Amino acid sequence: MKEVGIMSFGARRRLSMVIKAANGAATKGYSQEHFYNNGSGFLEYKLKNSRMSLPQDKKKRKRRSRQELEVAAKSAKTVVAEDEEEPITPGDQEKVDWMRYSPPTGDNQKKHRDLFIDTFSFRRKIINGSPTITDVLCQFPRLQDMPELINLEFQLLYPDQCDNFISRWGRMKEQIILAGEGNASVLVQIQKFQPDDNRDLCALTALAFALHKSVVQVRGTSTSSSRENSLLFLVQSIPEGTDVEAAAKAKKPVYQQPFLLALGPARRPVQYFAVLDKVAVPCGTSLITAIDRLFKCHFVFNVHYSPALLHFWHFIAAFIYEVLDPHTVKPIIRSFASSVRAVEL
């Protein structure tokens, strides 16, 4: 007879259930053979195969990294703080359901905006719980077909900084281009643009090249990223007439963070879309309007910047929008910002 160790509570409970079921079958005149598996015993079979029916992603328990635990704790504190400041009202879910199931029309768009403002705290509590962008868009679909609500959400988060990029970019883009000419790699890219080309795209390219992050951390693994490849995390061009929804769904897995799809010629696109997960959200016909909305998507949906563009976005956040403390960014970013400010037009 085999020696066995002390059974856990769960094992004892399962064994008790098997014995009870087997005895019940015997009292009714049924055979007990169907409670066993080729003589090895039901319990042994059950313990060995109970996890086989689970989805693949649930068969193994994933240990959360220390950084993930810290972020989760910080998010929890944020939610508590928001709850204390603005308690959730019983009617919030009803308002959210109305917005979700009422397509926007000319007659009800104002009501959508009003209810969107009313449910701000309720929505932030959900988003701070770290759902996927797809989950957020499923619960709040008006963020997709009324994309101006993305601007409104950011305005509710940062009322004094919402328009900083649009109002400041016109002057700053020329300063960025001139400051970038002092870097040989950046100068080569600037010279590829013709005088009548898109100056906004030229300045954004110069900024991305000047603040290039050659080694990035992706899921704990260090990988190299070229300057040219880093631009693909910002904007990708597709031919005019392409099915935008299909292009968004077919994106490569490496592009996890939000980026822009530019429809039409690379230097003169006719329309822009923000790709959020695998959903395309309209961003208008202006590159600057599209970049403005793309930046705000990171805050609205509570997602990280692309590691390849981390310095690029930190510059924009700290020195244009002013939603990030400049003293917290890397020295290379502060140095380039000083060079930009020193340019006299």
Coordinates of C-alpha atoms in Angstrom, one line a residue:
M1 CA 0.0 0.0 0.0
K2 CA 1.4 3.4 -1.0
E3 CA 2.0 6.0 1.7
V4 CA 0.4 9.3 1.0
G5 CA 1.0 12.8 2.5
I6 CA -1.5 14.9 4.3
M7 CA -4.3 16.0 2.0
S8 CA -5.1 19.6 1.4
F9 CA -8.5 20.9 2.3
G10 CA -9.4 21.1 -1.4
A11 CA -8.3 17.6 -2.1
R12 CA -10.3 16.3 0.9
R13 CA -13.4 18.2 -0.2
R14 CA -13.2 16.7 -3.7
L15 CA -12.6 13.2 -2.4
S16 CA -15.7 13.6 -0.1
M17 CA -17.8 14.7 -3.0
V18 CA -16.7 11.7 -5.1
I19 CA -17.4 9.2 -2.4
K20 CA -20.8 10.7 -1.7
A21 CA -21.7 10.6 -5.4
A22 CA -20.5 7.0 -5.7
N23 CA -22.4 5.8 -2.6
G24 CA -25.5 7.6 -3.9
A25 CA -25.2 5.7 -7.2
A26 CA -24.7 2.4 -5.5
T27 CA -27.9 2.8 -3.4
K28 CA -29.9 3.3 -6.6
G29 CA -28.6 0.1 -8.1
Y30 CA -26.1 1.7 -10.5
S31 CA -22.5 0.6 -11.0
Q32 CA -19.7 2.7 -9.5
E33 CA -17.3 1.9 -12.3
H34 CA -18.0 5.2 -14.1
F35 CA -16.5 7.1 -11.2
Y36 CA -13.1 5.7 -12.1
N37 CA -10.7 6.2 -15.0
N38 CA -9.2 3.0 -16.2
G39 CA -8.6 1.9 -12.6
S40 CA -6.5 5.0 -11.7
G41 CA -9.2 6.7 -9.8
F42 CA -11.4 9.7 -10.6
L43 CA -9.6 12.0 -8.1
E44 CA -6.2 11.4 -9.7
Y45 CA -7.6 12.0 -13.1
K46 CA -9.4 15.1 -12.0
L47 CA -6.4 16.7 -10.3
K48 CA -4.2 15.9 -13.4
N49 CA -6.6 17.3 -16.0
S50 CA -8.7 19.9 -14.2
R51 CA -6.7 22.8 -15.8
M52 CA -6.8 21.4 -19.4
S53 CA -10.1 23.1 -20.2
L54 CA -8.8 26.5 -19.1
P55 CA -7.8 29.1 -21.8
Q56 CA -4.1 29.1 -22.6
D57 CA -3.4 32.5 -20.9
K58 CA -4.9 31.2 -17.6
K59 CA -3.0 27.9 -17.3
K60 CA 0.0 29.7 -15.9
R61 CA -0.1 32.3 -13.2
K62 CA 1.9 35.3 -14.3
R63 CA 4.0 37.0 -11.6
R64 CA 3.6 40.7 -11.6
S65 CA 6.8 42.7 -11.7
R66 CA 7.7 45.2 -9.0
Q67 CA 7.1 48.0 -11.4
E68 CA 3.6 46.7 -12.3
L69 CA 2.8 46.4 -8.6
E70 CA 4.0 50.0 -7.9
V71 CA 1.9 51.3 -10.8
A72 CA -1.2 49.4 -9.6
A73 CA -0.7 50.8 -6.1
K74 CA -0.4 54.3 -7.5
S75 CA -3.5 53.9 -9.6
A76 CA -5.4 52.6 -6.6
K77 CA -4.4 55.7 -4.6
T78 CA -5.5 57.9 -7.5
V79 CA -8.9 56.3 -7.7
V80 CA -9.4 56.7 -3.9
A81 CA -8.5 60.4 -4.1
E82 CA -10.9 61.0 -7.0
D83 CA -13.7 59.2 -5.1
E84 CA -13.1 61.4 -2.1
E85 CA -13.2 64.6 -4.1
E86 CA -16.2 63.7 -6.4
P87 CA -18.4 60.8 -5.2
I88 CA -20.0 58.7 -7.9
T89 CA -23.7 59.4 -8.2
P90 CA -26.3 56.6 -8.7
G91 CA -27.3 58.0 -12.1
D92 CA -23.9 57.8 -13.7
Q93 CA -24.3 54.3 -15.1
E94 CA -27.7 55.2 -16.6
K95 CA -26.0 58.3 -18.3
V96 CA -23.2 56.1 -19.6
D97 CA -25.7 53.5 -21.0
W98 CA -27.7 56.3 -22.8
M99 CA -24.5 57.6 -24.4
R100 CA -23.4 54.1 -25.3
Y101 CA -26.7 53.0 -27.0
S102 CA -27.7 56.4 -28.5
P103 CA -25.8 57.1 -31.7
P104 CA -24.8 60.8 -32.1
T105 CA -27.0 62.9 -34.3
G106 CA -27.3 66.6 -35.0
D107 CA -30.1 66.8 -32.4
N108 CA -28.5 65.0 -29.5
Q109 CA -24.8 65.8 -29.8
K110 CA -25.1 68.6 -27.1
K111 CA -26.7 66.1 -24.8
H112 CA -23.8 63.7 -25.4
R113 CA -21.3 66.4 -24.5
D114 CA -23.2 67.4 -21.4
L115 CA -23.5 63.8 -20.2
F116 CA -19.9 63.1 -21.0
I117 CA -18.9 66.0 -18.7
D118 CA -21.2 64.8 -16.0
T119 CA -19.7 61.3 -16.0
F120 CA -16.1 62.4 -16.0
S121 CA -15.3 61.0 -12.5
F122 CA -17.1 57.8 -13.2
R123 CA -15.2 57.3 -16.4
R124 CA -11.8 58.1 -14.9
K125 CA -12.4 55.5 -12.2
I126 CA -13.0 52.9 -14.8
I127 CA -10.0 53.9 -17.0
N128 CA -7.6 54.2 -14.0
G129 CA -8.4 50.5 -13.4
S130 CA -6.2 49.8 -16.5
P131 CA -8.6 48.3 -19.0
T132 CA -7.5 48.0 -22.6
I133 CA -8.2 50.8 -25.0
T134 CA -10.6 48.4 -26.8
D135 CA -12.5 47.9 -23.6
V136 CA -12.7 51.6 -23.0
L137 CA -14.0 52.2 -26.5
C138 CA -16.5 49.4 -26.1
Q139 CA -18.0 51.1 -23.0
F140 CA -17.6 54.6 -24.3
P141 CA -18.0 54.3 -28.1
R142 CA -18.6 58.0 -28.6
L143 CA -14.8 58.5 -28.1
Q144 CA -14.5 56.9 -31.5
D145 CA -17.3 58.5 -33.5
M146 CA -17.2 61.8 -31.7
P147 CA -13.4 62.1 -31.4
E148 CA -13.6 65.7 -30.3
L149 CA -14.5 64.2 -26.9
I150 CA -10.9 63.1 -26.6
N151 CA -10.0 66.8 -26.5
L152 CA -12.8 67.4 -24.0
E153 CA -11.6 64.7 -21.7
F154 CA -8.0 66.1 -21.8
Q155 CA -9.4 69.5 -21.1
L156 CA -11.2 68.2 -18.0
L157 CA -7.9 66.6 -16.9
Y158 CA -5.7 69.7 -17.7
P159 CA -8.0 72.7 -18.2
D160 CA -5.1 75.3 -18.4
Q161 CA -2.8 73.3 -20.7
C162 CA -5.3 71.8 -23.3
D163 CA -4.5 74.3 -26.1
N164 CA -0.8 74.8 -25.5
F165 CA 0.4 72.6 -28.4
I166 CA -1.8 74.2 -31.0
S167 CA -1.0 77.8 -29.8
R168 CA 2.7 77.4 -29.4
W169 CA 3.7 75.0 -32.3
G170 CA 3.7 77.6 -35.1
R171 CA 6.7 79.4 -33.6
M172 CA 8.4 76.5 -32.0
K173 CA 8.6 74.3 -35.1
E174 CA 11.0 76.8 -36.8
Q175 CA 13.1 76.9 -33.6
I176 CA 13.3 73.1 -33.5
I177 CA 14.4 72.9 -37.1
L178 CA 17.1 75.5 -36.6
A179 CA 18.3 74.0 -33.4
G180 CA 18.3 70.5 -35.1
E181 CA 20.7 71.8 -37.8
G182 CA 23.5 71.7 -35.2
N183 CA 23.3 67.9 -35.2
A184 CA 24.7 66.2 -38.3
S185 CA 22.2 63.3 -38.3
V186 CA 19.3 65.7 -37.9
L187 CA 20.6 68.0 -40.6
V188 CA 20.7 65.2 -43.1
Q189 CA 17.0 64.6 -42.5
I190 CA 16.1 68.3 -42.7
Q191 CA 17.9 68.6 -46.0
K192 CA 15.7 65.9 -47.5
F193 CA 12.7 68.3 -47.2
Q194 CA 12.0 70.7 -50.0
P195 CA 11.1 74.4 -49.2
D196 CA 7.5 73.7 -50.1
D197 CA 7.2 70.5 -48.1
N198 CA 5.3 70.1 -44.9
R199 CA 7.3 72.1 -42.3
D200 CA 5.3 70.5 -39.5
L201 CA 6.5 67.1 -40.5
C202 CA 10.0 68.4 -41.0
A203 CA 10.1 69.8 -37.4
L204 CA 8.6 66.6 -35.9
T205 CA 11.2 64.5 -37.8
A206 CA 14.0 66.8 -36.5
L207 CA 12.7 66.5 -33.0
A208 CA 12.4 62.7 -33.1
F209 CA 16.0 62.4 -34.6
A210 CA 17.5 64.9 -32.1
L211 CA 16.0 63.0 -29.2
H212 CA 16.4 59.5 -30.5
K213 CA 16.6 56.8 -27.9
S214 CA 18.8 54.1 -29.5
V215 CA 18.2 51.4 -26.8
V216 CA 14.7 50.8 -25.5
Q217 CA 13.2 48.5 -22.9
V218 CA 10.4 46.3 -24.2
R219 CA 8.9 43.9 -21.6
G220 CA 12.1 43.9 -19.7
T221 CA 14.3 43.2 -22.8
S222 CA 16.7 45.7 -24.3
T223 CA 16.3 46.2 -28.0
S224 CA 17.9 48.7 -30.4
S225 CA 15.9 51.1 -32.5
S226 CA 17.1 53.2 -35.4
R227 CA 16.1 56.8 -36.0
E228 CA 14.2 55.8 -39.2
N229 CA 12.3 53.0 -37.4
S230 CA 11.4 55.2 -34.5
L231 CA 9.4 57.4 -36.8
L232 CA 7.1 54.5 -37.6
F233 CA 5.9 54.6 -34.0
L234 CA 4.7 58.1 -34.7
V235 CA 3.2 58.0 -38.1
Q236 CA 2.8 55.5 -40.9
S237 CA 1.7 56.3 -44.4
I238 CA -0.8 54.2 -46.4
P239 CA -2.0 54.9 -50.0
E240 CA -5.1 56.9 -50.6
G241 CA -8.1 54.6 -51.0
T242 CA -6.8 52.0 -48.5
D243 CA -9.3 50.4 -46.1
V244 CA -8.3 52.2 -42.9
E245 CA -10.1 49.8 -40.6
A246 CA -8.4 46.8 -42.2
A247 CA -5.0 48.6 -42.1
A248 CA -5.5 49.2 -38.3
K249 CA -6.5 45.6 -37.6
A250 CA -3.5 44.4 -39.7
K251 CA -0.9 46.5 -37.8
K252 CA 2.2 44.6 -36.6
P253 CA 2.2 43.6 -32.9
V254 CA 5.3 45.7 -32.2
Y255 CA 3.2 48.9 -32.5
Q256 CA 1.3 48.6 -29.3
Q257 CA 1.1 52.2 -28.3
P258 CA -1.1 54.7 -30.2
F259 CA 0.3 56.0 -33.5
L260 CA -1.0 57.8 -36.6
L261 CA -2.0 56.4 -40.0
A262 CA -1.5 59.0 -42.7
L263 CA -3.8 58.4 -45.7
G264 CA -2.2 59.6 -49.0
P265 CA 1.3 60.7 -50.0
A266 CA 3.9 60.7 -47.2
R267 CA 4.7 64.4 -47.4
R268 CA 1.1 65.6 -48.1
P269 CA -1.5 63.2 -46.6
V270 CA -5.1 64.0 -47.0
Q271 CA -6.4 62.6 -43.7
Y272 CA -5.1 61.2 -40.4
F273 CA -6.3 58.5 -38.1
A274 CA -5.1 57.5 -34.6
V275 CA -4.7 53.7 -34.3
L276 CA -5.7 52.7 -30.7
D277 CA -5.2 49.0 -30.2
K278 CA -6.7 48.0 -33.6
V279 CA -9.3 50.7 -33.8
A280 CA -8.9 53.7 -36.1
V281 CA -10.1 57.0 -34.7
P282 CA -10.4 60.0 -37.1
C283 CA -7.9 62.9 -36.4
G284 CA -8.7 65.3 -39.2
T285 CA -6.7 66.6 -42.2
S286 CA -4.0 68.6 -40.3
L287 CA -0.9 66.9 -39.0
I288 CA -0.7 69.2 -36.0
T289 CA -4.3 68.6 -35.1
A290 CA -3.6 64.9 -35.4
I291 CA -0.5 65.0 -33.3
D292 CA -2.4 67.0 -30.7
R293 CA -5.1 64.4 -30.5
L294 CA -2.5 61.5 -30.5
F295 CA -0.7 63.0 -27.6
K296 CA -3.9 63.4 -25.6
C297 CA -4.9 59.8 -26.3
H298 CA -2.1 58.7 -23.9
F299 CA -3.7 60.5 -21.1
V300 CA -7.3 59.9 -21.9
F301 CA -6.8 56.1 -22.2
N302 CA -4.1 55.9 -19.5
V303 CA -1.4 54.3 -21.7
H304 CA 2.3 54.6 -21.9
Y305 CA 4.3 56.3 -24.6
S306 CA 6.1 54.2 -27.1
P307 CA 9.6 53.4 -25.7
A308 CA 11.2 54.4 -29.0
L309 CA 9.6 57.9 -28.7
L310 CA 9.9 58.4 -25.0
H311 CA 12.3 61.4 -25.2
F312 CA 10.2 62.9 -28.0
W313 CA 7.0 62.7 -26.1
H314 CA 8.6 63.9 -22.8
F315 CA 9.9 67.0 -24.6
I316 CA 6.4 67.8 -25.9
A317 CA 4.8 67.1 -22.5
A318 CA 7.3 69.1 -20.5
F319 CA 8.1 72.0 -22.8
I320 CA 5.0 72.5 -24.9
Y321 CA 2.0 71.2 -23.1
E322 CA 3.6 71.8 -19.7
V323 CA 1.9 68.8 -18.1
L324 CA 5.2 67.3 -17.0
D325 CA 7.7 68.8 -14.6
P326 CA 10.8 69.7 -16.7
H327 CA 13.1 68.7 -13.9
T328 CA 12.0 65.1 -14.1
V329 CA 13.0 64.6 -17.8
K330 CA 16.4 63.3 -19.0
P331 CA 19.3 65.8 -19.4
I332 CA 19.4 65.3 -23.1
I333 CA 15.8 66.6 -23.3
R334 CA 16.5 69.6 -21.2
S335 CA 19.6 70.4 -23.2
F336 CA 17.8 70.3 -26.5
A337 CA 15.0 72.4 -25.0
S338 CA 17.6 75.1 -24.0
S339 CA 19.0 75.0 -27.6
V340 CA 15.4 75.5 -29.0
R341 CA 14.7 78.4 -26.6
A342 CA 18.0 80.1 -27.5
V343 CA 17.1 80.3 -31.2
E344 CA 16.0 83.8 -32.2
L345 CA 13.7 84.1 -35.2

